[in-house]
Amino acid sequence: MASHEHVPVLLEESMQALAISTHGRYLDGTFGRGGHARALLARLGPAGRLLAVDRDPEALAAGQALAASDPRLEVEQVRYSQLPALARARGWTGRIDGLLLDLGVSSPQLDQPARGFSFHADAPLDMRMDPSSGQSAADWLASASEQAIASVLKELGEERFARRIARAIVAARQQQPLTTTGQLAALIERAVPTREPGKHPATRSFQAIRIQINGELDELRSALAGVCDLLASGGRLVVISFHSLEDRLVKRFIRDEAQGANIPKGVPVRDAELCRRLRIIGSPVRPSAAEIERNPRARSAVLRAAERLP
């Protein structure tokens, strides 16, 4: 894969799941480098509209360049939690025919060492999706307690050696600040006593710290909480997740909205009183072997889809 190239994951599958109407309104929650957005625009007619958002300034610039040549596209820099307010401002609440969320980080973010997402090169320890906002990974690691670091590594990275790594981080920062990805990766490598085959010892910790710094799970929860109010009747929600924590949130949300109100067994209730808001569309979709061979970063992707009920 070429440096900074972004290959959209599950592209055709996501377009099929959205069941695109040529004159519909669509919201792409992660513009990235526009792979999904371009495919969606190719299926829209002149009356169709696409609103694409991203937190990353570089993604925003790429989106604005595309929007300059296509009046059907608008691009905004917002977080997932701001999607309901953005839709309200445009009068799109309850009128969106499809919402696509492609979670996690993009290949350009991973491939640019200066962004600090990857341990494959020594670079500033940043990890912010929007480098102009919030606390960097270096700042957080310099101030968080040992217990807080261990909790993040365990809960967000599912790291077995979370306490050992947290202890090593706190000991190291007393000697000198951790300011680069190379420093952190080397520290974790020394702290972890065993290796997972084919996986760098820092993989889980870097994932956990990135999720913490960007508030990714909280942003996703906020977005999901507003989904049903955003979608038109028959509108589709399509989410592509890349790790189990994200996918678990999405799976539970769709399941709960498809089941409706939690009524005790044996209590007589009309179907309409269950207040079901979503219908599950198909089974979870994973990349084919051919896609994984073309793009190894797709291997952990899972697509889930649901449709807004009347």
JSON list of C-alpha atoms in Angstrom, two decimals, residues 142-306:
[
{"chain": "A", "resi": 142, "resn": "ALA", "atom": "CA", "xyz": [2.64, 12.85, 31.85]},
{"chain": "A", "resi": 143, "resn": "SER", "atom": "CA", "xyz": [-0.24, 13.64, 34.20]},
{"chain": "A", "resi": 144, "resn": "ALA", "atom": "CA", "xyz": [-2.51, 10.59, 34.52]},
{"chain": "A", "resi": 145, "resn": "SER", "atom": "CA", "xyz": [-2.21, 8.42, 37.61]},
{"chain": "A", "resi": 146, "resn": "GLU", "atom": "CA", "xyz": [-0.80, 4.92, 37.43]},
{"chain": "A", "resi": 147, "resn": "GLN", "atom": "CA", "xyz": [-4.26, 3.53, 38.19]},
{"chain": "A", "resi": 148, "resn": "ALA", "atom": "CA", "xyz": [-5.89, 5.63, 35.45]},
{"chain": "A", "resi": 149, "resn": "ILE", "atom": "CA", "xyz": [-3.33, 4.51, 32.87]},
{"chain": "A", "resi": 150, "resn": "ALA", "atom": "CA", "xyz": [-3.74, 0.86, 33.87]},
{"chain": "A", "resi": 151, "resn": "SER", "atom": "CA", "xyz": [-7.54, 1.13, 33.65]},
{"chain": "A", "resi": 152, "resn": "VAL", "atom": "CA", "xyz": [-7.39, 2.64, 30.16]},
{"chain": "A", "resi": 153, "resn": "LEU", "atom": "CA", "xyz": [-4.95, 0.00, 28.90]},
{"chain": "A", "resi": 154, "resn": "LYS", "atom": "CA", "xyz": [-7.05, -2.82, 30.34]},
{"chain": "A", "resi": 155, "resn": "GLU", "atom": "CA", "xyz": [-10.52, -1.54, 29.40]},
{"chain": "A", "resi": 156, "resn": "LEU", "atom": "CA", "xyz": [-9.82, 0.11, 26.04]},
{"chain": "A", "resi": 157, "resn": "GLY", "atom": "CA", "xyz": [-6.92, -2.05, 24.86]},
{"chain": "A", "resi": 158, "resn": "GLU", "atom": "CA", "xyz": [-7.83, -5.33, 26.57]},
{"chain": "A", "resi": 159, "resn": "GLU", "atom": "CA", "xyz": [-4.16, -5.44, 27.55]},
{"chain": "A", "resi": 160, "resn": "ARG", "atom": "CA", "xyz": [-3.24, -8.33, 29.88]},
{"chain": "A", "resi": 161, "resn": "PHE", "atom": "CA", "xyz": [-0.19, -6.52, 31.26]},
{"chain": "A", "resi": 162, "resn": "ALA", "atom": "CA", "xyz": [-1.88, -3.16, 31.82]},
{"chain": "A", "resi": 163, "resn": "ARG", "atom": "CA", "xyz": [-0.63, -2.72, 35.40]},
{"chain": "A", "resi": 164, "resn": "ARG", "atom": "CA", "xyz": [2.92, -3.66, 34.53]},
{"chain": "A", "resi": 165, "resn": "ILE", "atom": "CA", "xyz": [2.97, -1.19, 31.61]},
{"chain": "A", "resi": 166, "resn": "ALA", "atom": "CA", "xyz": [1.37, 1.59, 33.67]},
{"chain": "A", "resi": 167, "resn": "ARG", "atom": "CA", "xyz": [3.95, 1.09, 36.42]},
{"chain": "A", "resi": 168, "resn": "ALA", "atom": "CA", "xyz": [6.75, 1.30, 33.85]},
{"chain": "A", "resi": 169, "resn": "ILE", "atom": "CA", "xyz": [5.31, 4.49, 32.34]},
{"chain": "A", "resi": 170, "resn": "VAL", "atom": "CA", "xyz": [5.10, 6.24, 35.72]},
{"chain": "A", "resi": 171, "resn": "ALA", "atom": "CA", "xyz": [8.63, 5.13, 36.65]},
{"chain": "A", "resi": 172, "resn": "ALA", "atom": "CA", "xyz": [10.03, 6.30, 33.29]},
{"chain": "A", "resi": 173, "resn": "ARG", "atom": "CA", "xyz": [8.38, 9.72, 33.38]},
{"chain": "A", "resi": 174, "resn": "GLN", "atom": "CA", "xyz": [10.01, 10.45, 36.73]},
{"chain": "A", "resi": 175, "resn": "GLN", "atom": "CA", "xyz": [13.34, 10.28, 34.92]},
{"chain": "A", "resi": 176, "resn": "GLN", "atom": "CA", "xyz": [12.32, 12.07, 31.72]},
{"chain": "A", "resi": 177, "resn": "PRO", "atom": "CA", "xyz": [9.03, 12.85, 29.93]},
{"chain": "A", "resi": 178, "resn": "LEU", "atom": "CA", "xyz": [7.71, 10.38, 27.37]},
{"chain": "A", "resi": 179, "resn": "THR", "atom": "CA", "xyz": [7.47, 12.53, 24.26]},
{"chain": "A", "resi": 180, "resn": "THR", "atom": "CA", "xyz": [7.84, 10.18, 21.28]},
{"chain": "A", "resi": 181, "resn": "THR", "atom": "CA", "xyz": [6.15, 7.06, 19.95]},
{"chain": "A", "resi": 182, "resn": "GLY", "atom": "CA", "xyz": [9.51, 5.30, 19.84]},
{"chain": "A", "resi": 183, "resn": "GLN", "atom": "CA", "xyz": [10.11, 5.89, 23.55]},
{"chain": "A", "resi": 184, "resn": "LEU", "atom": "CA", "xyz": [6.68, 4.56, 24.47]},
{"chain": "A", "resi": 185, "resn": "ALA", "atom": "CA", "xyz": [6.87, 1.53, 22.17]},
{"chain": "A", "resi": 186, "resn": "ALA", "atom": "CA", "xyz": [10.31, 0.57, 23.49]},
{"chain": "A", "resi": 187, "resn": "LEU", "atom": "CA", "xyz": [9.14, 0.96, 27.10]},
{"chain": "A", "resi": 188, "resn": "ILE", "atom": "CA", "xyz": [6.13, -1.29, 26.49]},
{"chain": "A", "resi": 189, "resn": "GLU", "atom": "CA", "xyz": [8.29, -3.84, 24.70]},
{"chain": "A", "resi": 190, "resn": "ARG", "atom": "CA", "xyz": [10.54, -4.05, 27.76]},
{"chain": "A", "resi": 191, "resn": "ALA", "atom": "CA", "xyz": [7.60, -4.22, 30.18]},
{"chain": "A", "resi": 192, "resn": "VAL", "atom": "CA", "xyz": [5.62, -6.98, 28.46]},
{"chain": "A", "resi": 193, "resn": "PRO", "atom": "CA", "xyz": [6.98, -10.45, 29.34]},
{"chain": "A", "resi": 194, "resn": "THR", "atom": "CA", "xyz": [5.31, -12.44, 26.54]},
{"chain": "A", "resi": 195, "resn": "ARG", "atom": "CA", "xyz": [4.47, -11.82, 22.89]},
{"chain": "A", "resi": 196, "resn": "GLU", "atom": "CA", "xyz": [1.34, -12.40, 20.83]},
{"chain": "A", "resi": 197, "resn": "PRO", "atom": "CA", "xyz": [2.32, -14.06, 17.53]},
{"chain": "A", "resi": 198, "resn": "GLY", "atom": "CA", "xyz": [2.40, -11.55, 14.68]},
{"chain": "A", "resi": 199, "resn": "LYS", "atom": "CA", "xyz": [1.55, -8.58, 16.92]},
{"chain": "A", "resi": 200, "resn": "HIS", "atom": "CA", "xyz": [3.84, -5.87, 18.27]},
{"chain": "A", "resi": 201, "resn": "PRO", "atom": "CA", "xyz": [3.72, -5.70, 22.09]},
{"chain": "A", "resi": 202, "resn": "ALA", "atom": "CA", "xyz": [2.63, -2.03, 21.91]},
{"chain": "A", "resi": 203, "resn": "THR", "atom": "CA", "xyz": [-0.37, -2.64, 19.64]},
{"chain": "A", "resi": 204, "resn": "ARG", "atom": "CA", "xyz": [-3.03, -2.86, 22.33]},
{"chain": "A", "resi": 205, "resn": "SER", "atom": "CA", "xyz": [-1.61, 0.00, 24.40]},
{"chain": "A", "resi": 206, "resn": "PHE", "atom": "CA", "xyz": [-1.41, 2.38, 21.45]},
{"chain": "A", "resi": 207, "resn": "GLN", "atom": "CA", "xyz": [-5.01, 1.53, 20.55]},
{"chain": "A", "resi": 208, "resn": "ALA", "atom": "CA", "xyz": [-6.16, 2.16, 24.11]},
{"chain": "A", "resi": 209, "resn": "ILE", "atom": "CA", "xyz": [-4.36, 5.48, 24.46]},
{"chain": "A", "resi": 210, "resn": "ARG", "atom": "CA", "xyz": [-5.67, 6.68, 21.08]},
{"chain": "A", "resi": 211, "resn": "ILE", "atom": "CA", "xyz": [-9.25, 5.81, 22.05]},
{"chain": "A", "resi": 212, "resn": "GLN", "atom": "CA", "xyz": [-8.81, 7.61, 25.37]},
{"chain": "A", "resi": 213, "resn": "ILE", "atom": "CA", "xyz": [-7.26, 10.75, 23.88]},
{"chain": "A", "resi": 214, "resn": "ASN", "atom": "CA", "xyz": [-10.01, 11.11, 21.27]},
{"chain": "A", "resi": 215, "resn": "GLY", "atom": "CA", "xyz": [-12.91, 9.99, 23.47]},
{"chain": "A", "resi": 216, "resn": "GLU", "atom": "CA", "xyz": [-13.85, 7.60, 20.68]},
{"chain": "A", "resi": 217, "resn": "LEU", "atom": "CA", "xyz": [-16.28, 5.37, 22.55]},
{"chain": "A", "resi": 218, "resn": "ASP", "atom": "CA", "xyz": [-18.09, 8.29, 24.16]},
{"chain": "A", "resi": 219, "resn": "GLU", "atom": "CA", "xyz": [-18.37, 9.98, 20.76]},
{"chain": "A", "resi": 220, "resn": "LEU", "atom": "CA", "xyz": [-19.78, 6.78, 19.28]},
{"chain": "A", "resi": 221, "resn": "ARG", "atom": "CA", "xyz": [-22.30, 6.40, 22.13]},
{"chain": "A", "resi": 222, "resn": "SER", "atom": "CA", "xyz": [-23.48, 9.98, 21.56]},
{"chain": "A", "resi": 223, "resn": "ALA", "atom": "CA", "xyz": [-23.85, 9.45, 17.82]},
{"chain": "A", "resi": 224, "resn": "LEU", "atom": "CA", "xyz": [-25.80, 6.21, 18.25]},
{"chain": "A", "resi": 225, "resn": "ALA", "atom": "CA", "xyz": [-28.11, 7.82, 20.83]},
{"chain": "A", "resi": 226, "resn": "GLY", "atom": "CA", "xyz": [-29.21, 10.35, 18.19]},
{"chain": "A", "resi": 227, "resn": "VAL", "atom": "CA", "xyz": [-29.40, 8.03, 15.19]},
{"chain": "A", "resi": 228, "resn": "CYS", "atom": "CA", "xyz": [-33.08, 7.18, 15.31]},
{"chain": "A", "resi": 229, "resn": "ASP", "atom": "CA", "xyz": [-34.07, 10.84, 15.48]},
{"chain": "A", "resi": 230, "resn": "LEU", "atom": "CA", "xyz": [-31.87, 11.64, 12.47]},
{"chain": "A", "resi": 231, "resn": "LEU", "atom": "CA", "xyz": [-33.09, 8.92, 10.13]},
{"chain": "A", "resi": 232, "resn": "ALA", "atom": "CA", "xyz": [-36.16, 9.16, 7.95]},
{"chain": "A", "resi": 233, "resn": "SER", "atom": "CA", "xyz": [-38.58, 6.23, 7.91]},
{"chain": "A", "resi": 234, "resn": "GLY", "atom": "CA", "xyz": [-36.78, 3.54, 5.92]},
{"chain": "A", "resi": 235, "resn": "GLY", "atom": "CA", "xyz": [-33.45, 5.31, 6.38]},
{"chain": "A", "resi": 236, "resn": "ARG", "atom": "CA", "xyz": [-30.40, 3.11, 6.88]},
{"chain": "A", "resi": 237, "resn": "LEU", "atom": "CA", "xyz": [-27.69, 3.10, 9.52]},
{"chain": "A", "resi": 238, "resn": "VAL", "atom": "CA", "xyz": [-24.44, 1.45, 8.39]},
{"chain": "A", "resi": 239, "resn": "VAL", "atom": "CA", "xyz": [-21.49, 1.16, 10.78]},
{"chain": "A", "resi": 240, "resn": "ILE", "atom": "CA", "xyz": [-18.04, -0.27, 10.05]},
{"chain": "A", "resi": 241, "resn": "SER", "atom": "CA", "xyz": [-16.15, -1.16, 13.24]},
{"chain": "A", "resi": 242, "resn": "PHE", "atom": "CA", "xyz": [-12.54, -2.24, 13.62]},
{"chain": "A", "resi": 243, "resn": "HIS", "atom": "CA", "xyz": [-12.30, -3.61, 17.13]},
{"chain": "A", "resi": 244, "resn": "SER", "atom": "CA", "xyz": [-14.50, -5.48, 19.56]},
{"chain": "A", "resi": 245, "resn": "LEU", "atom": "CA", "xyz": [-15.27, -2.52, 21.85]},
{"chain": "A", "resi": 246, "resn": "GLU", "atom": "CA", "xyz": [-16.76, -0.49, 19.01]},
{"chain": "A", "resi": 247, "resn": "ASP", "atom": "CA", "xyz": [-18.58, -3.44, 17.51]},
{"chain": "A", "resi": 248, "resn": "ARG", "atom": "CA", "xyz": [-20.06, -4.40, 20.87]},
{"chain": "A", "resi": 249, "resn": "LEU", "atom": "CA", "xyz": [-21.55, -0.92, 21.30]},
{"chain": "A", "resi": 250, "resn": "VAL", "atom": "CA", "xyz": [-23.02, -0.96, 17.81]},
{"chain": "A", "resi": 251, "resn": "LYS", "atom": "CA", "xyz": [-24.36, -4.51, 18.13]},
{"chain": "A", "resi": 252, "resn": "ARG", "atom": "CA", "xyz": [-26.08, -3.79, 21.44]},
{"chain": "A", "resi": 253, "resn": "PHE", "atom": "CA", "xyz": [-27.53, -0.50, 20.25]},
{"chain": "A", "resi": 254, "resn": "ILE", "atom": "CA", "xyz": [-29.05, -2.02, 17.11]},
{"chain": "A", "resi": 255, "resn": "ARG", "atom": "CA", "xyz": [-30.31, -5.07, 19.03]},
{"chain": "A", "resi": 256, "resn": "ASP", "atom": "CA", "xyz": [-31.94, -2.94, 21.73]},
{"chain": "A", "resi": 257, "resn": "GLU", "atom": "CA", "xyz": [-33.64, -0.63, 19.22]},
{"chain": "A", "resi": 258, "resn": "ALA", "atom": "CA", "xyz": [-34.82, -3.63, 17.20]},
{"chain": "A", "resi": 259, "resn": "GLN", "atom": "CA", "xyz": [-36.27, -5.36, 20.30]},
{"chain": "A", "resi": 260, "resn": "GLY", "atom": "CA", "xyz": [-37.93, -2.25, 21.68]},
{"chain": "A", "resi": 261, "resn": "ALA", "atom": "CA", "xyz": [-39.07, -1.68, 25.25]},
{"chain": "A", "resi": 262, "resn": "ASN", "atom": "CA", "xyz": [-37.81, -4.11, 27.88]},
{"chain": "A", "resi": 263, "resn": "ILE", "atom": "CA", "xyz": [-41.09, -5.72, 28.95]},
{"chain": "A", "resi": 264, "resn": "PRO", "atom": "CA", "xyz": [-41.03, -8.55, 31.52]},
{"chain": "A", "resi": 265, "resn": "LYS", "atom": "CA", "xyz": [-41.93, -11.96, 30.12]},
{"chain": "A", "resi": 266, "resn": "GLY", "atom": "CA", "xyz": [-45.59, -12.83, 30.33]},
{"chain": "A", "resi": 267, "resn": "VAL", "atom": "CA", "xyz": [-46.83, -9.23, 30.36]},
{"chain": "A", "resi": 268, "resn": "PRO", "atom": "CA", "xyz": [-49.42, -8.79, 27.58]},
{"chain": "A", "resi": 269, "resn": "VAL", "atom": "CA", "xyz": [-48.40, -5.93, 25.29]},
{"chain": "A", "resi": 270, "resn": "ARG", "atom": "CA", "xyz": [-49.29, -4.87, 21.77]},
{"chain": "A", "resi": 271, "resn": "ASP", "atom": "CA", "xyz": [-46.48, -4.93, 19.25]},
{"chain": "A", "resi": 272, "resn": "ALA", "atom": "CA", "xyz": [-46.89, -1.18, 18.68]},
{"chain": "A", "resi": 273, "resn": "GLU", "atom": "CA", "xyz": [-46.28, -0.57, 22.38]},
{"chain": "A", "resi": 274, "resn": "LEU", "atom": "CA", "xyz": [-42.81, -2.08, 22.19]},
{"chain": "A", "resi": 275, "resn": "CYS", "atom": "CA", "xyz": [-41.62, 1.12, 20.46]},
{"chain": "A", "resi": 276, "resn": "ARG", "atom": "CA", "xyz": [-39.21, -0.65, 18.15]},
{"chain": "A", "resi": 277, "resn": "ARG", "atom": "CA", "xyz": [-37.27, 1.92, 16.16]},
{"chain": "A", "resi": 278, "resn": "LEU", "atom": "CA", "xyz": [-34.89, -0.17, 14.03]},
{"chain": "A", "resi": 279, "resn": "ARG", "atom": "CA", "xyz": [-34.96, -3.33, 11.95]},
{"chain": "A", "resi": 280, "resn": "ILE", "atom": "CA", "xyz": [-31.75, -5.33, 11.62]},
{"chain": "A", "resi": 281, "resn": "ILE", "atom": "CA", "xyz": [-30.60, -5.66, 8.01]},
{"chain": "A", "resi": 282, "resn": "GLY", "atom": "CA", "xyz": [-28.88, -8.95, 7.26]},
{"chain": "A", "resi": 283, "resn": "SER", "atom": "CA", "xyz": [-26.01, -10.49, 9.18]},
{"chain": "A", "resi": 284, "resn": "PRO", "atom": "CA", "xyz": [-22.72, -8.84, 10.13]},
{"chain": "A", "resi": 285, "resn": "VAL", "atom": "CA", "xyz": [-20.52, -8.47, 7.05]},
{"chain": "A", "resi": 286, "resn": "ARG", "atom": "CA", "xyz": [-16.77, -9.04, 7.07]},
{"chain": "A", "resi": 287, "resn": "PRO", "atom": "CA", "xyz": [-14.19, -8.45, 4.33]},
{"chain": "A", "resi": 288, "resn": "SER", "atom": "CA", "xyz": [-13.55, -11.18, 1.82]},
{"chain": "A", "resi": 289, "resn": "ALA", "atom": "CA", "xyz": [-10.20, -12.96, 1.67]},
{"chain": "A", "resi": 290, "resn": "ALA", "atom": "CA", "xyz": [-9.48, -11.04, -1.53]},
{"chain": "A", "resi": 291, "resn": "GLU", "atom": "CA", "xyz": [-10.08, -7.67, 0.16]},
{"chain": "A", "resi": 292, "resn": "ILE", "atom": "CA", "xyz": [-7.89, -8.60, 3.12]},
{"chain": "A", "resi": 293, "resn": "GLU", "atom": "CA", "xyz": [-5.12, -9.62, 0.72]},
{"chain": "A", "resi": 294, "resn": "ARG", "atom": "CA", "xyz": [-5.39, -6.24, -1.04]},
{"chain": "A", "resi": 295, "resn": "ASN", "atom": "CA", "xyz": [-5.70, -4.30, 2.21]},
{"chain": "A", "resi": 296, "resn": "PRO", "atom": "CA", "xyz": [-4.51, -6.14, 5.36]},
{"chain": "A", "resi": 297, "resn": "ARG", "atom": "CA", "xyz": [-5.88, -3.32, 7.54]},
{"chain": "A", "resi": 298, "resn": "ALA", "atom": "CA", "xyz": [-9.38, -4.47, 6.59]},
{"chain": "A", "resi": 299, "resn": "ARG", "atom": "CA", "xyz": [-8.99, -7.81, 8.37]},
{"chain": "A", "resi": 300, "resn": "SER", "atom": "CA", "xyz": [-10.72, -6.78, 11.61]},
{"chain": "A", "resi": 301, "resn": "ALA", "atom": "CA", "xyz": [-13.59, -4.82, 10.00]},
{"chain": "A", "resi": 302, "resn": "VAL", "atom": "CA", "xyz": [-17.24, -5.67, 10.73]},
{"chain": "A", "resi": 303, "resn": "LEU", "atom": "CA", "xyz": [-20.20, -3.99, 9.04]},
{"chain": "A", "resi": 304, "resn": "ARG", "atom": "CA", "xyz": [-23.62, -3.85, 10.70]},
{"chain": "A", "resi": 305, "resn": "ALA", "atom": "CA", "xyz": [-26.73, -2.29, 9.20]},
{"chain": "A", "resi": 306, "resn": "ALA", "atom": "CA", "xyz": [-30.22, -1.40, 10.36]}
]
